[in-house]
Short mmCIF file of C-alpha atoms in Angstrom, two decimals:
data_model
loop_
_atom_site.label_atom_id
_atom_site.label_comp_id
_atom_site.label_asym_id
_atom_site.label_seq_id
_atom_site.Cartn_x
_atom_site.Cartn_y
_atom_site.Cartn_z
CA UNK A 1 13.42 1.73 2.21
CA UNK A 2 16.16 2.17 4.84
CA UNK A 3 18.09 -0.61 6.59
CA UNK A 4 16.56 -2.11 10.21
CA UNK A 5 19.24 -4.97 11.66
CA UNK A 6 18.58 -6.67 14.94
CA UNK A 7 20.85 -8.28 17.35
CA UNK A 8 21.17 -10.49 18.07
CA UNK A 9 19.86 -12.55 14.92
CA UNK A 10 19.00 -15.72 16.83
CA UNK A 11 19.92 -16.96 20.48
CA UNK A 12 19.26 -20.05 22.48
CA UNK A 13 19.05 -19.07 26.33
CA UNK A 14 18.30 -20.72 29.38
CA UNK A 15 15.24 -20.87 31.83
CA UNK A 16 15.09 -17.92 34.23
CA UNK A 17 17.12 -16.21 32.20
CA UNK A 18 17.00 -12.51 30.19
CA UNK A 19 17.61 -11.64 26.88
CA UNK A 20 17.82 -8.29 25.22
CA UNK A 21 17.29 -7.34 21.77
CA UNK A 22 18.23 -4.51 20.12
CA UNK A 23 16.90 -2.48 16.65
CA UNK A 24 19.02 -0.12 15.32
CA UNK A 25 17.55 1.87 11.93
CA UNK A 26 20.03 3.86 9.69
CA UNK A 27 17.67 6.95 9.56
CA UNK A 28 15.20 9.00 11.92
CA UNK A 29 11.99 7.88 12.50
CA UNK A 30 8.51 8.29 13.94
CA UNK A 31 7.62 5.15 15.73
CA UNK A 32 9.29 2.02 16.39
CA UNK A 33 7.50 -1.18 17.33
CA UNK A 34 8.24 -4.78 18.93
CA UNK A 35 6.37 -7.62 17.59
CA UNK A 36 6.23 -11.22 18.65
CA UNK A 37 6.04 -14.02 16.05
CA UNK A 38 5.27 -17.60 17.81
CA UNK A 39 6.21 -20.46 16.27
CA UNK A 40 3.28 -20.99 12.96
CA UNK A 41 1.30 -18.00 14.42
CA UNK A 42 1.00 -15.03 12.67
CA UNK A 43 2.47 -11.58 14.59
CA UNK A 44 1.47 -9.72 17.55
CA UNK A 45 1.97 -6.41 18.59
CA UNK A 46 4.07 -6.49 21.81
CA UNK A 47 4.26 -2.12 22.58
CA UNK A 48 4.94 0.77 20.84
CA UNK A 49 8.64 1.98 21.46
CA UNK A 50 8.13 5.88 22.32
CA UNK A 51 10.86 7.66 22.39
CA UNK A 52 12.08 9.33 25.73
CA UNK A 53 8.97 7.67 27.29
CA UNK A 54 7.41 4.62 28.36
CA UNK A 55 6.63 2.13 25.90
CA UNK A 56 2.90 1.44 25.69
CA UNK A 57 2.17 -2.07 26.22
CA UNK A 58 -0.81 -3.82 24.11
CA UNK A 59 -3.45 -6.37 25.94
CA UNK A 60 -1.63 -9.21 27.73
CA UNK A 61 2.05 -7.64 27.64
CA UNK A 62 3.62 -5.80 30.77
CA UNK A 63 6.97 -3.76 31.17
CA UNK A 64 7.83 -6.48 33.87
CA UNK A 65 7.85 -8.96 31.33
CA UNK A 66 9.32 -6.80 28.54
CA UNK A 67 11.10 -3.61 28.81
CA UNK A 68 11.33 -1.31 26.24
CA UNK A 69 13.59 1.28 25.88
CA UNK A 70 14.19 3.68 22.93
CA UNK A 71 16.83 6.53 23.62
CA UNK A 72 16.78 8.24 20.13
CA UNK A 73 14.87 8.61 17.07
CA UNK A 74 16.93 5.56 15.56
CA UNK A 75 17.41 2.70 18.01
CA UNK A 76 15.12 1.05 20.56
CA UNK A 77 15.74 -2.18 23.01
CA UNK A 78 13.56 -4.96 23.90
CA UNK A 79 14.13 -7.35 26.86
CA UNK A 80 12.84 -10.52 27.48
CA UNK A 81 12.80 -11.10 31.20
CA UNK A 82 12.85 -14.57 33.34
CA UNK A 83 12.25 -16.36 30.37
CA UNK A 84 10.27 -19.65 29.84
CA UNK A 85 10.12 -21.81 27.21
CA UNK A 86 7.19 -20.26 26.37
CA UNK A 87 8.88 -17.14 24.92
CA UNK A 88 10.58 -19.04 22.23
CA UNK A 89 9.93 -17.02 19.59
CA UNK A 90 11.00 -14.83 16.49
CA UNK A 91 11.03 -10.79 17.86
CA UNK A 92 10.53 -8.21 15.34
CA UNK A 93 11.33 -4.59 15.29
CA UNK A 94 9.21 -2.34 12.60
CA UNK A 95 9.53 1.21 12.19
CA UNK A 96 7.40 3.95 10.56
CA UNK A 97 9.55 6.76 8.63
CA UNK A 98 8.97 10.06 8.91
CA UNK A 99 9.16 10.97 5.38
CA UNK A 100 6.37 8.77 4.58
CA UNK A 101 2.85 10.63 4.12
CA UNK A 102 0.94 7.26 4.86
CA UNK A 103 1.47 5.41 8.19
CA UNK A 104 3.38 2.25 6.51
CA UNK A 105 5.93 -0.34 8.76
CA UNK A 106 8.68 -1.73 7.79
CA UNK A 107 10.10 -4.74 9.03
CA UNK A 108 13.46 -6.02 10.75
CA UNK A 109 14.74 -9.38 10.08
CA UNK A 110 13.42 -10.56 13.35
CA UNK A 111 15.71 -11.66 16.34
CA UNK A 112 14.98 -15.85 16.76
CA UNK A 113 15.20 -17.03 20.64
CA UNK A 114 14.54 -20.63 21.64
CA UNK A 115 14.32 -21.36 25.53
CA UNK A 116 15.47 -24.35 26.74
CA UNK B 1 -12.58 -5.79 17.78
CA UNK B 2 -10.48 -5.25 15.07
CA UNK B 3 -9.36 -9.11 13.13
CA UNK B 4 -8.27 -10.17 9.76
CA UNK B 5 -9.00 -13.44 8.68
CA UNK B 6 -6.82 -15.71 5.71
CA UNK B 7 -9.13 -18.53 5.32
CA UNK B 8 -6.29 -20.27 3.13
CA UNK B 9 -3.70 -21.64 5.62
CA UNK B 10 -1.90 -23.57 2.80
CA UNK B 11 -2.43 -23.30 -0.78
CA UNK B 12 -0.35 -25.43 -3.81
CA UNK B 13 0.23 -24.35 -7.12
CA UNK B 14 2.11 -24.98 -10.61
CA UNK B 15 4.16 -22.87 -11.80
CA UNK B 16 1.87 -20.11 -14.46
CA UNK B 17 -1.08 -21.16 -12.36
CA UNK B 18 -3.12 -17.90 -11.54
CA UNK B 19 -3.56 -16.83 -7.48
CA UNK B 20 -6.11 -15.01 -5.40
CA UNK B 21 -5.71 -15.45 -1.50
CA UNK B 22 -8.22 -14.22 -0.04
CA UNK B 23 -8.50 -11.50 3.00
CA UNK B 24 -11.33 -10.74 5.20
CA UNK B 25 -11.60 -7.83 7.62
CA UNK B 26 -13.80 -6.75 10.68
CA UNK B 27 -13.72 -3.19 11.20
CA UNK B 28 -16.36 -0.81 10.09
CA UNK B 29 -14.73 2.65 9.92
CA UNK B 30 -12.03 3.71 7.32
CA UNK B 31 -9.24 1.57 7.15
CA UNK B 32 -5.54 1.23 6.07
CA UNK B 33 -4.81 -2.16 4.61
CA UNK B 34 -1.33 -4.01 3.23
CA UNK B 35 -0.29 -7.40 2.23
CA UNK B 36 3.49 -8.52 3.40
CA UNK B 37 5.55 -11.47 1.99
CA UNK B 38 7.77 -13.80 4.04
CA UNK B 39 10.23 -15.31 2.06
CA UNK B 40 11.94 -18.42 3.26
CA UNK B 41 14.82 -17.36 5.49
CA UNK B 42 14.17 -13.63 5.13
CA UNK B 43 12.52 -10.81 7.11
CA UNK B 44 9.08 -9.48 6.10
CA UNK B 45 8.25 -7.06 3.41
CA UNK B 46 5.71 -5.08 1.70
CA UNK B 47 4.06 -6.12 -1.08
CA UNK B 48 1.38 -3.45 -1.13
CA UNK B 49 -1.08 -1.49 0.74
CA UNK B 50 -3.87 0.39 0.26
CA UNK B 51 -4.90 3.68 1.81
CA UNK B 52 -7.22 5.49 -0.40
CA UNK B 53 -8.53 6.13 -4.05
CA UNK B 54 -8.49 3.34 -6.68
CA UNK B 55 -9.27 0.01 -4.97
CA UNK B 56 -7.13 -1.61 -7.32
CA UNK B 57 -3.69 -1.73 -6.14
CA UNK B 58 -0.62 -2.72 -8.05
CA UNK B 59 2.16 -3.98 -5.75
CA UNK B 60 6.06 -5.51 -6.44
CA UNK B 61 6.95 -8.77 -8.73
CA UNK B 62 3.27 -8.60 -10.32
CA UNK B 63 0.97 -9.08 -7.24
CA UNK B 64 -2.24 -6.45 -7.01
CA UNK B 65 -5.39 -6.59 -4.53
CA UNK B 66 -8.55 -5.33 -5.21
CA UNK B 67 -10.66 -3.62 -2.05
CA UNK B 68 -14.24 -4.20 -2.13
CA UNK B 69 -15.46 -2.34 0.75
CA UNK B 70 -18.81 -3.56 0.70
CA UNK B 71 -16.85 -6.95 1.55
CA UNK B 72 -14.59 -6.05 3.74
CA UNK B 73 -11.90 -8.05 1.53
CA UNK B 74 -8.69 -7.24 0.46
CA UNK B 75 -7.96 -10.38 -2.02
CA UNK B 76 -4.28 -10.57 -3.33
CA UNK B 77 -4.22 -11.91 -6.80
CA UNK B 78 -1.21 -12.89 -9.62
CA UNK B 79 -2.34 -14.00 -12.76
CA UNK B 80 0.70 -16.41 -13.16
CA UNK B 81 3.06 -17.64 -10.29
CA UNK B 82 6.85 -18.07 -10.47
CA UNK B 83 7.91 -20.88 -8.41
CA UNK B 84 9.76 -17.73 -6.67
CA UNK B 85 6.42 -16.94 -5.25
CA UNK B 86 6.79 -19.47 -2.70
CA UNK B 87 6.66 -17.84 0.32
CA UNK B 88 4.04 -16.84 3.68
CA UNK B 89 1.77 -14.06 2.65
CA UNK B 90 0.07 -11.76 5.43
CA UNK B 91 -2.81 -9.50 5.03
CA UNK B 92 -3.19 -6.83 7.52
CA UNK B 93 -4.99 -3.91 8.85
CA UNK B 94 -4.67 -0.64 10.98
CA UNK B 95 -7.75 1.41 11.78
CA UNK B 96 -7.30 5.18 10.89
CA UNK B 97 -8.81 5.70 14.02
CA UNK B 98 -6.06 3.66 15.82
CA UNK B 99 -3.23 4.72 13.28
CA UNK B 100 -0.05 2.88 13.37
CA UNK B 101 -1.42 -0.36 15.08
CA UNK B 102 -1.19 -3.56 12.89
CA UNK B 103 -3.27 -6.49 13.19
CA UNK B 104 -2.25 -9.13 11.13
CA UNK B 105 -4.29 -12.26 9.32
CA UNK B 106 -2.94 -15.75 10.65
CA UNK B 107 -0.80 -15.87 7.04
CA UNK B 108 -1.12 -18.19 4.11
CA UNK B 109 1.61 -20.36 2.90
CA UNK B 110 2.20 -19.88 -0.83
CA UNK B 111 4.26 -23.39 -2.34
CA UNK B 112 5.04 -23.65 -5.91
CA UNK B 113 6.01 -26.37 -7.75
CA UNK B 114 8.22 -26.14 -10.38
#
């Protein structure tokens, strides 16, 4: 499988604050995701990244909140706005290749932000 | 609703002991379904998945899964563990009416002792 990195790799930020994260992929692909892992949870899907579009957010998540952007078939941003405490969390970009024949993600190594 | 359940939160092994976690899902159309691993300190990966034809699936480092449809399980099994099994194991879903969208089991943390 291709390489995903995320930066930044871990971050400890301050109340009120924002943070942005960015997934970079070393190939084209069809869809990129964003993915919140809180703390002993399992993950959740945050949006879908769409390229040259607005991201579409899943139940509970809002482009206020976290804004997506994805300017190319390779790399996508996600920003965590006027953070609380409550957003501590690991982020996760996945990414489904267009070479593949079956819809299959792949996984970053995750982007781990704790809010003070 | 779509949901995956991992009724084993925590299971302990020896080393050479056999595994099955087990993976329930609620979703009665067609479905797409995969097992990641979570090693300690590194990012998620596939083990295996399972999209069509033979319902036994063979996946990396010895690990298969069996779908029984009439279930709705996906059970991972490995018929001896390596203390380099230790790790958090996710089962997961998408509908192939809702493609690309992932819902993921609450995990189950593999230890091994050596």
């Amino acid at each position: 499988s291709a390489v995903i990195s995320q930066k930044p790799s871990r971050d400890i930020c301050q109340r009120g604050t924002s943070l942005t994260i960015q997934c970079q992929v070393d190939s084209q692909v069809t869809m990129m995701f964003w993915y919140r892992q809180q703390p002993g949870q399992s993950l959740t899907l945050i949006a879908t990244a769409n390229q040259g579009s607005e991201a579409t957010y899943e139940s509970g998540f809002v482009i206020d909140k976290f804004p997506i952007s994805r300017p190319n078939l390779t790399f996508s941003t996600l920003t965590v706005s006027n953070m609380s405490p409550e957003d501590s969390s690991i982020y996760l970009c996945s990414v489904e290749y267009r070479r593949e024949p079956q819809e299959t993600q792949y996984f970053g190594p995750g982007t781990r932000l704790l809010v003070l | 609703a779509q949901s995956v359940s991992q009724h084993n939160h925590h299971v302990i092994l020896s080393e050479a002991a056999s595994l099955e976690l087990g993976c329930n899902y609620s979703y009665g159309g067609t479905v797409n379904l995969f097992w990641y691993v979570q090693y300690p300190g590194q990012h998620l990966q596939l083990l295996l998945k399972y999209f069509s034809g033979d319902p036994l699936v063979k996946g990396i480092k010895g690990f298969e899964a069996e779908f029984i449809k009439s279930k709705f399980s996906f059970n991972l099994r490995k018929p001896s563990v390596q203390w380099s099994d230790t790790a958090e194991y996710f089962c997961a879903v998408t509908a192939y009416s809702s493609a690309s969208k992932i819902i993921f089991g609450s995990g189950t943390r593999l230890s091994i002792r050596p």
